[in-house]
Amino acid sequence: MTVVVLLGGPGAGKGTQAPILAEHLGVPHVATGDLFRAAVRDGSPVGLAARRFMERGQLVPDAITIEMLLQRLSAPDAADGVLLDGFPRNRAQAEALDEALAERGSVVSRAIDIDVPADDLLERLTGRWVCRDAGHVYNEHTNPPRVPGVCDLDGSPLIQREDDREETVKARLALTLSSLADVVDHYRRRGVLRVVDGRQPIDRVTAEVLEAVDTIEGRAGGPADSAHPANGVDPKGGA
Ligand SMILES: [Zn+2]
């Protein structure tokens, strides 16, 4: 079973690369958000548990997220492996995933980090304005209106949502990137990390992402059963 984890900050381009990578690997693309929606829709016990948290606007606890993920990994279409997108999002989840996979005699074969510096992400994530009357969307960096502050289509004023203000985005981004750095470090210690420079043109990023999985040991020739993790370091072990 080939388990690949795709990592990257918000705006780093994971959404573009994930479907291409999943198709290349021939495994399902499992995004955490889809997982939640499917479990809630199916009305499974774990889905109902997740819904109670989501309805209160709270984060779904790691244990529930992991149980949903394990159910997904048991589905017939995931027999050969899976591409995880949006999970793990912190060190605790990464460790729980390792333990759960170990019980199945499996490991994370490869983690790919699409790396984009925080300042570049901030520029990609901010500058979003919408028009007051119809909600037409602009971006001051990539898709500015012809006249600043005015909608091209209907002339109504452009406003910025609280969620899109630079201070809000910056604070949220800092939290996300801090957890991401822990997860990246976890896989670096395990010896399965590949870092791809996400500032390159999209097709270049794609080429490097695909190359990162083509070097997974045992995947190209024989069965994709990597029962021998390439971890020289035990992250839990004391000195
Ligand atoms: Zn408009």
PDB file of C-alpha atoms and ligand atoms in Angstrom:
ATOM      1  CA  MET A   1       0.000   0.000   0.000  1.00  0.00           C
ATOM      2  CA  THR A   2       1.436   3.360  -1.059  1.00  0.00           C
ATOM      3  CA  VAL A   3       0.477   6.145   1.332  1.00  0.00           C
ATOM      4  CA  VAL A   4       1.542   9.583   0.138  1.00  0.00           C
ATOM      5  CA  VAL A   5       1.011  12.767   2.135  1.00  0.00           C
ATOM      6  CA  LEU A   6       0.823  16.087   0.292  1.00  0.00           C
ATOM      7  CA  LEU A   7       1.772  19.069   2.438  1.00  0.00           C
ATOM      8  CA  GLY A   8       1.770  22.803   1.833  1.00  0.00           C
ATOM      9  CA  GLY A   9       0.425  26.017   3.280  1.00  0.00           C
ATOM     10  CA  PRO A  10      -2.855  27.567   2.159  1.00  0.00           C
ATOM     11  CA  GLY A  11      -2.345  29.001  -1.320  1.00  0.00           C
ATOM     12  CA  ALA A  12       0.748  26.856  -1.991  1.00  0.00           C
ATOM     13  CA  GLY A  13      -0.955  25.026  -4.859  1.00  0.00           C
ATOM     14  CA  LYS A  14      -1.861  21.689  -3.267  1.00  0.00           C
ATOM     15  CA  GLY A  15      -5.340  21.883  -4.766  1.00  0.00           C
ATOM     16  CA  THR A  16      -3.856  22.056  -8.254  1.00  0.00           C
ATOM     17  CA  GLN A  17      -1.317  19.280  -7.768  1.00  0.00           C
ATOM     18  CA  ALA A  18      -3.324  16.747  -5.722  1.00  0.00           C
ATOM     19  CA  PRO A  19      -5.641  15.442  -8.499  1.00  0.00           C
ATOM     20  CA  ILE A  20      -2.722  15.135 -10.933  1.00  0.00           C
ATOM     21  CA  LEU A  21      -0.646  13.264  -8.369  1.00  0.00           C
ATOM     22  CA  ALA A  22      -3.510  10.929  -7.398  1.00  0.00           C
ATOM     23  CA  GLU A  23      -4.068  10.006 -11.023  1.00  0.00           C
ATOM     24  CA  HIS A  24      -0.346   9.404 -11.531  1.00  0.00           C
ATOM     25  CA  LEU A  25      -0.244   7.143  -8.480  1.00  0.00           C
ATOM     26  CA  GLY A  26      -3.495   5.384  -9.408  1.00  0.00           C
ATOM     27  CA  VAL A  27      -4.849   5.846  -5.884  1.00  0.00           C
ATOM     28  CA  PRO A  28      -7.791   7.855  -4.540  1.00  0.00           C
ATOM     29  CA  HIS A  29      -7.289  11.473  -3.513  1.00  0.00           C
ATOM     30  CA  VAL A  30      -8.541  11.809   0.058  1.00  0.00           C
ATOM     31  CA  ALA A  31      -9.036  15.389   1.230  1.00  0.00           C
ATOM     32  CA  THR A  32     -10.022  15.785   4.872  1.00  0.00           C
ATOM     33  CA  GLY A  33     -12.927  18.103   4.084  1.00  0.00           C
ATOM     34  CA  ASP A  34     -14.455  15.535   1.704  1.00  0.00           C
ATOM     35  CA  LEU A  35     -13.964  12.881   4.364  1.00  0.00           C
ATOM     36  CA  PHE A  36     -15.965  14.885   6.912  1.00  0.00           C
ATOM     37  CA  ARG A  37     -18.738  15.607   4.450  1.00  0.00           C
ATOM     38  CA  ALA A  38     -18.995  11.948   3.379  1.00  0.00           C
ATOM     39  CA  ALA A  39     -19.046  10.613   6.958  1.00  0.00           C
ATOM     40  CA  VAL A  40     -21.733  13.082   7.967  1.00  0.00           C
ATOM     41  CA  ARG A  41     -23.784  12.289   4.867  1.00  0.00           C
ATOM     42  CA  ASP A  42     -23.525   8.514   5.461  1.00  0.00           C
ATOM     43  CA  GLY A  43     -24.707   8.997   9.041  1.00  0.00           C
ATOM     44  CA  SER A  44     -22.046   6.625  10.383  1.00  0.00           C
ATOM     45  CA  PRO A  45     -21.472   6.762  14.171  1.00  0.00           C
ATOM     46  CA  VAL A  46     -18.147   8.521  13.672  1.00  0.00           C
ATOM     47  CA  GLY A  47     -19.775  10.899  11.194  1.00  0.00           C
ATOM     48  CA  LEU A  48     -22.447  11.791  13.725  1.00  0.00           C
ATOM     49  CA  ALA A  49     -19.767  12.389  16.344  1.00  0.00           C
ATOM     50  CA  ALA A  50     -17.911  14.675  13.934  1.00  0.00           C
ATOM     51  CA  ARG A  51     -21.117  16.538  13.154  1.00  0.00           C
ATOM     52  CA  ARG A  52     -21.664  17.426  16.807  1.00  0.00           C
ATOM     53  CA  PHE A  53     -18.356  19.309  16.802  1.00  0.00           C
ATOM     54  CA  MET A  54     -18.844  20.908  13.415  1.00  0.00           C
ATOM     55  CA  GLU A  55     -22.315  22.155  14.384  1.00  0.00           C
ATOM     56  CA  ARG A  56     -20.802  23.956  17.343  1.00  0.00           C
ATOM     57  CA  GLY A  57     -18.165  25.460  15.071  1.00  0.00           C
ATOM     58  CA  GLN A  58     -15.428  23.509  16.842  1.00  0.00           C
ATOM     59  CA  LEU A  59     -12.517  21.610  15.369  1.00  0.00           C
ATOM     60  CA  VAL A  60     -13.174  17.891  15.043  1.00  0.00           C
ATOM     61  CA  PRO A  61     -10.879  16.108  17.550  1.00  0.00           C
ATOM     62  CA  ASP A  62      -7.906  14.218  16.129  1.00  0.00           C
ATOM     63  CA  ALA A  63      -9.241  10.843  17.322  1.00  0.00           C
ATOM     64  CA  ILE A  64     -12.459  11.240  15.324  1.00  0.00           C
ATOM     65  CA  THR A  65     -10.645  12.516  12.251  1.00  0.00           C
ATOM     66  CA  ILE A  66      -8.293   9.540  12.392  1.00  0.00           C
ATOM     67  CA  GLU A  67     -11.130   7.060  12.779  1.00  0.00           C
ATOM     68  CA  MET A  68     -12.825   8.508   9.699  1.00  0.00           C
ATOM     69  CA  LEU A  69      -9.547   8.309   7.839  1.00  0.00           C
ATOM     70  CA  LEU A  70      -9.058   4.651   8.817  1.00  0.00           C
ATOM     71  CA  GLN A  71     -12.532   3.791   7.577  1.00  0.00           C
ATOM     72  CA  ARG A  72     -11.679   5.477   4.293  1.00  0.00           C
ATOM     73  CA  LEU A  73      -8.419   3.508   4.063  1.00  0.00           C
ATOM     74  CA  SER A  74     -10.444   0.277   4.447  1.00  0.00           C
ATOM     75  CA  ALA A  75     -12.547   1.030   1.358  1.00  0.00           C
ATOM     76  CA  PRO A  76     -11.844  -1.296  -1.600  1.00  0.00           C
ATOM     77  CA  ASP A  77     -10.593   1.504  -3.859  1.00  0.00           C
ATOM     78  CA  ALA A  78      -7.860   2.340  -1.325  1.00  0.00           C
ATOM     79  CA  ALA A  79      -6.387  -1.182  -1.280  1.00  0.00           C
ATOM     80  CA  ASP A  80      -3.306  -0.061  -3.219  1.00  0.00           C
ATOM     81  CA  GLY A  81      -2.886   3.152  -1.307  1.00  0.00           C
ATOM     82  CA  VAL A  82      -4.086   6.667  -0.948  1.00  0.00           C
ATOM     83  CA  LEU A  83      -3.051  10.290  -1.413  1.00  0.00           C
ATOM     84  CA  LEU A  84      -3.750  12.310   1.733  1.00  0.00           C
ATOM     85  CA  ASP A  85      -4.442  16.018   1.290  1.00  0.00           C
ATOM     86  CA  GLY A  86      -5.006  18.225   4.335  1.00  0.00           C
ATOM     87  CA  PHE A  87      -3.966  15.525   6.772  1.00  0.00           C
ATOM     88  CA  PRO A  88      -2.018  15.291   9.030  1.00  0.00           C
ATOM     89  CA  ARG A  89      -2.227  18.938  10.025  1.00  0.00           C
ATOM     90  CA  ASN A  90      -0.223  18.685  13.254  1.00  0.00           C
ATOM     91  CA  ARG A  91       2.406  16.480  14.893  1.00  0.00           C
ATOM     92  CA  ALA A  92      -0.122  14.558  17.017  1.00  0.00           C
ATOM     93  CA  GLN A  93      -2.060  13.575  13.897  1.00  0.00           C
ATOM     94  CA  ALA A  94       1.142  12.569  12.124  1.00  0.00           C
ATOM     95  CA  GLU A  95       2.095  10.281  15.009  1.00  0.00           C
ATOM     96  CA  ALA A  96      -1.415   8.827  15.228  1.00  0.00           C
ATOM     97  CA  LEU A  97      -1.348   8.129  11.496  1.00  0.00           C
ATOM     98  CA  ASP A  98       1.989   6.310  11.841  1.00  0.00           C
ATOM     99  CA  GLU A  99       0.578   4.139  14.621  1.00  0.00           C
ATOM    100  CA  ALA A 100      -2.606   3.351  12.733  1.00  0.00           C
ATOM    101  CA  LEU A 101      -0.680   2.428   9.576  1.00  0.00           C
ATOM    102  CA  ALA A 102       1.803   0.331  11.576  1.00  0.00           C
ATOM    103  CA  GLU A 103      -1.104  -1.781  12.837  1.00  0.00           C
ATOM    104  CA  ARG A 104      -1.799  -2.562   9.193  1.00  0.00           C
ATOM    105  CA  GLY A 105       1.840  -3.257   8.435  1.00  0.00           C
ATOM    106  CA  SER A 106       2.085  -0.055   6.438  1.00  0.00           C
ATOM    107  CA  VAL A 107       3.883   3.288   6.574  1.00  0.00           C
ATOM    108  CA  VAL A 108       3.776   6.713   4.967  1.00  0.00           C
ATOM    109  CA  SER A 109       5.849   6.075   1.843  1.00  0.00           C
ATOM    110  CA  ARG A 110       6.426   9.688   0.916  1.00  0.00           C
ATOM    111  CA  ALA A 111       5.589  13.148   2.203  1.00  0.00           C
ATOM    112  CA  ILE A 112       5.846  15.998  -0.281  1.00  0.00           C
ATOM    113  CA  ASP A 113       5.989  19.571   0.939  1.00  0.00           C
ATOM    114  CA  ILE A 114       5.132  22.225  -1.637  1.00  0.00           C
ATOM    115  CA  ASP A 115       7.166  24.963  -0.057  1.00  0.00           C
ATOM    116  CA  VAL A 116       6.229  28.617  -0.489  1.00  0.00           C
ATOM    117  CA  PRO A 117       7.613  31.286   1.895  1.00  0.00           C
ATOM    118  CA  ALA A 118       5.085  32.873   4.260  1.00  0.00           C
ATOM    119  CA  ASP A 119       5.393  36.305   2.614  1.00  0.00           C
ATOM    120  CA  ASP A 120       4.527  34.893  -0.810  1.00  0.00           C
ATOM    121  CA  LEU A 121       1.561  32.985   0.630  1.00  0.00           C
ATOM    122  CA  LEU A 122       0.368  36.153   2.303  1.00  0.00           C
ATOM    123  CA  GLU A 123       0.409  37.946  -1.024  1.00  0.00           C
ATOM    124  CA  ARG A 124      -1.510  35.084  -2.675  1.00  0.00           C
ATOM    125  CA  LEU A 125      -4.095  35.001   0.124  1.00  0.00           C
ATOM    126  CA  THR A 126      -4.718  38.695   0.613  1.00  0.00           C
ATOM    127  CA  GLY A 127      -5.937  41.468  -1.607  1.00  0.00           C
ATOM    128  CA  ARG A 128      -9.357  39.872  -2.137  1.00  0.00           C
ATOM    129  CA  TRP A 129     -12.198  42.372  -2.592  1.00  0.00           C
ATOM    130  CA  VAL A 130     -15.831  41.778  -3.522  1.00  0.00           C
ATOM    131  CA  CYS A 131     -18.359  44.204  -4.929  1.00  0.00           C
ATOM    132  CA  ARG A 132     -21.153  45.282  -2.607  1.00  0.00           C
ATOM    133  CA  ASP A 133     -24.074  44.682  -4.946  1.00  0.00           C
ATOM    134  CA  ALA A 134     -23.332  41.387  -6.698  1.00  0.00           C
ATOM    135  CA  GLY A 135     -20.328  39.869  -4.950  1.00  0.00           C
ATOM    136  CA  HIS A 136     -18.061  40.022  -8.027  1.00  0.00           C
ATOM    137  CA  VAL A 137     -14.591  39.025  -6.890  1.00  0.00           C
ATOM    138  CA  TYR A 138     -11.348  40.954  -7.486  1.00  0.00           C
ATOM    139  CA  ASN A 139      -7.774  40.627  -6.307  1.00  0.00           C
ATOM    140  CA  GLU A 140      -5.592  43.706  -6.059  1.00  0.00           C
ATOM    141  CA  HIS A 141      -2.483  41.670  -7.003  1.00  0.00           C
ATOM    142  CA  THR A 142      -3.734  39.296  -9.671  1.00  0.00           C
ATOM    143  CA  ASN A 143      -7.094  40.605 -10.916  1.00  0.00           C
ATOM    144  CA  PRO A 144      -7.497  44.301 -10.061  1.00  0.00           C
ATOM    145  CA  PRO A 145     -10.543  46.312 -11.142  1.00  0.00           C
ATOM    146  CA  ARG A 146      -9.953  48.937 -13.877  1.00  0.00           C
ATOM    147  CA  VAL A 147     -10.785  51.705 -11.384  1.00  0.00           C
ATOM    148  CA  PRO A 148      -9.529  51.066  -7.838  1.00  0.00           C
ATOM    149  CA  GLY A 149     -12.383  50.389  -5.396  1.00  0.00           C
ATOM    150  CA  VAL A 150     -15.102  50.159  -8.063  1.00  0.00           C
ATOM    151  CA  CYS A 151     -16.661  47.078  -9.696  1.00  0.00           C
ATOM    152  CA  ASP A 152     -15.976  46.868 -13.452  1.00  0.00           C
ATOM    153  CA  LEU A 153     -19.338  45.231 -14.090  1.00  0.00           C
ATOM    154  CA  ASP A 154     -21.852  47.233 -12.082  1.00  0.00           C
ATOM    155  CA  GLY A 155     -19.976  50.225 -10.625  1.00  0.00           C
ATOM    156  CA  SER A 156     -20.749  49.314  -7.014  1.00  0.00           C
ATOM    157  CA  PRO A 157     -18.073  49.883  -4.356  1.00  0.00           C
ATOM    158  CA  LEU A 158     -15.636  47.078  -3.510  1.00  0.00           C
ATOM    159  CA  ILE A 159     -15.531  45.971   0.108  1.00  0.00           C
ATOM    160  CA  GLN A 160     -13.219  43.656   2.026  1.00  0.00           C
ATOM    161  CA  ARG A 161     -14.613  40.938   4.293  1.00  0.00           C
ATOM    162  CA  GLU A 162     -13.214  40.696   7.822  1.00  0.00           C
ATOM    163  CA  ASP A 163     -11.849  37.233   6.916  1.00  0.00           C
ATOM    164  CA  ASP A 164      -9.875  38.700   4.007  1.00  0.00           C
ATOM    165  CA  ARG A 165      -8.192  41.542   5.875  1.00  0.00           C
ATOM    166  CA  GLU A 166      -4.425  41.285   5.904  1.00  0.00           C
ATOM    167  CA  GLU A 167      -4.108  41.168   9.729  1.00  0.00           C
ATOM    168  CA  THR A 168      -6.687  38.367   9.940  1.00  0.00           C
ATOM    169  CA  VAL A 169      -5.087  36.348   7.158  1.00  0.00           C
ATOM    170  CA  LYS A 170      -1.617  36.887   8.605  1.00  0.00           C
ATOM    171  CA  ALA A 171      -2.576  35.638  12.086  1.00  0.00           C
ATOM    172  CA  ARG A 172      -4.369  32.582  10.713  1.00  0.00           C
ATOM    173  CA  LEU A 173      -1.484  31.809   8.360  1.00  0.00           C
ATOM    174  CA  ALA A 174       1.106  31.980  11.152  1.00  0.00           C
ATOM    175  CA  LEU A 175      -0.799  29.356  13.177  1.00  0.00           C
ATOM    176  CA  THR A 176      -1.221  27.047  10.191  1.00  0.00           C
ATOM    177  CA  LEU A 177       2.416  27.313   9.127  1.00  0.00           C
ATOM    178  CA  SER A 178       3.646  26.598  12.637  1.00  0.00           C
ATOM    179  CA  SER A 179       1.773  23.262  12.733  1.00  0.00           C
ATOM    180  CA  LEU A 180       2.842  22.530   9.174  1.00  0.00           C
ATOM    181  CA  ALA A 181       6.499  23.035  10.117  1.00  0.00           C
ATOM    182  CA  ASP A 182       6.098  20.393  12.850  1.00  0.00           C
ATOM    183  CA  VAL A 183       4.588  17.916  10.382  1.00  0.00           C
ATOM    184  CA  VAL A 184       7.316  18.594   7.806  1.00  0.00           C
ATOM    185  CA  ASP A 185       9.924  18.047  10.515  1.00  0.00           C
ATOM    186  CA  HIS A 186       8.243  14.761  11.518  1.00  0.00           C
ATOM    187  CA  TYR A 187       8.563  13.349   7.994  1.00  0.00           C
ATOM    188  CA  ARG A 188      12.062  14.733   7.537  1.00  0.00           C
ATOM    189  CA  ARG A 189      13.125  12.720  10.599  1.00  0.00           C
ATOM    190  CA  ARG A 190      11.448   9.655   9.135  1.00  0.00           C
ATOM    191  CA  GLY A 191      13.473  10.074   5.969  1.00  0.00           C
ATOM    192  CA  VAL A 192      10.462  10.191   3.626  1.00  0.00           C
ATOM    193  CA  LEU A 193      10.255  13.947   2.980  1.00  0.00           C
ATOM    194  CA  ARG A 194      10.759  15.628  -0.385  1.00  0.00           C
ATOM    195  CA  VAL A 195      10.522  19.417  -0.628  1.00  0.00           C
ATOM    196  CA  VAL A 196       9.372  21.031  -3.867  1.00  0.00           C
ATOM    197  CA  ASP A 197       9.825  24.768  -4.458  1.00  0.00           C
ATOM    198  CA  GLY A 198       6.259  25.998  -4.937  1.00  0.00           C
ATOM    199  CA  ARG A 199       7.366  29.346  -6.396  1.00  0.00           C
ATOM    200  CA  GLN A 200       8.254  27.685  -9.704  1.00  0.00           C
ATOM    201  CA  PRO A 201       5.873  27.604 -12.688  1.00  0.00           C
ATOM    202  CA  ILE A 202       2.997  25.173 -12.083  1.00  0.00           C
ATOM    203  CA  ASP A 203       4.147  22.555 -14.614  1.00  0.00           C
ATOM    204  CA  ARG A 204       7.622  22.555 -13.072  1.00  0.00           C
ATOM    205  CA  VAL A 205       6.083  21.994  -9.628  1.00  0.00           C
ATOM    206  CA  THR A 206       4.029  19.125 -11.085  1.00  0.00           C
ATOM    207  CA  ALA A 207       7.134  17.516 -12.627  1.00  0.00           C
ATOM    208  CA  GLU A 208       8.985  17.609  -9.310  1.00  0.00           C
ATOM    209  CA  VAL A 209       5.980  16.341  -7.338  1.00  0.00           C
ATOM    210  CA  LEU A 210       5.661  13.337  -9.685  1.00  0.00           C
ATOM    211  CA  GLU A 211       9.392  12.710  -9.539  1.00  0.00           C
ATOM    212  CA  ALA A 212       9.159  12.650  -5.730  1.00  0.00           C
ATOM    213  CA  VAL A 213       6.796   9.651  -5.821  1.00  0.00           C
ATOM    214  CA  ASP A 214       8.601   7.856  -8.638  1.00  0.00           C
ATOM    215  CA  THR A 215      11.574   7.464  -6.324  1.00  0.00           C
ATOM    216  CA  ILE A 216       9.544   5.606  -3.679  1.00  0.00           C
ATOM    217  CA  GLU A 217      11.433   2.425  -2.955  1.00  0.00           C
ATOM    218  CA  GLY A 218       9.728  -0.711  -4.237  1.00  0.00           C
ATOM    219  CA  ARG A 219       7.044   1.192  -6.095  1.00  0.00           C
ATOM    220  CA  ALA A 220       8.319   1.190  -9.666  1.00  0.00           C
ATOM    221  CA  GLY A 221       9.221  -2.482 -10.032  1.00  0.00           C
ATOM    222  CA  GLY A 222       7.906  -4.846  -7.412  1.00  0.00           C
ATOM    223  CA  PRO A 223       4.852  -4.724  -5.197  1.00  0.00           C
ATOM    224  CA  ALA A 224       4.238  -1.385  -3.542  1.00  0.00           C
ATOM    225  CA  ASP A 225       4.538  -2.992  -0.146  1.00  0.00           C
ATOM    226  CA  SER A 226       7.151  -1.054   1.757  1.00  0.00           C
ATOM    227  CA  ALA A 227       7.295  -2.959   5.049  1.00  0.00           C
ATOM    228  CA  HIS A 228      10.676  -1.446   5.771  1.00  0.00           C
ATOM    229  CA  PRO A 229      10.312   2.220   6.645  1.00  0.00           C
ATOM    230  CA  ALA A 230      13.317   4.336   5.813  1.00  0.00           C
ATOM    231  CA  ASN A 231      13.390   5.942   9.194  1.00  0.00           C
ATOM    232  CA  GLY A 232      16.852   6.120  10.623  1.00  0.00           C
ATOM    233  CA  VAL A 233      15.666   8.261  13.494  1.00  0.00           C
ATOM    234  CA  ASP A 234      13.076   7.450  16.096  1.00  0.00           C
ATOM    235  CA  PRO A 235      11.383  10.811  16.765  1.00  0.00           C
ATOM    236  CA  LYS A 236      10.052   9.581  20.085  1.00  0.00           C
ATOM    237  CA  GLY A 237      13.328   8.119  21.272  1.00  0.00           C
ATOM    238  CA  GLY A 238      15.280   9.951  23.905  1.00  0.00           C
ATOM    239  CA  ALA A 239      18.880  10.879  23.330  1.00  0.00           C
TER     240      ALA A 239
HETATM  241 ZN    ZN B   1     -20.058  43.857  -9.193  1.00  0.00          ZN
END
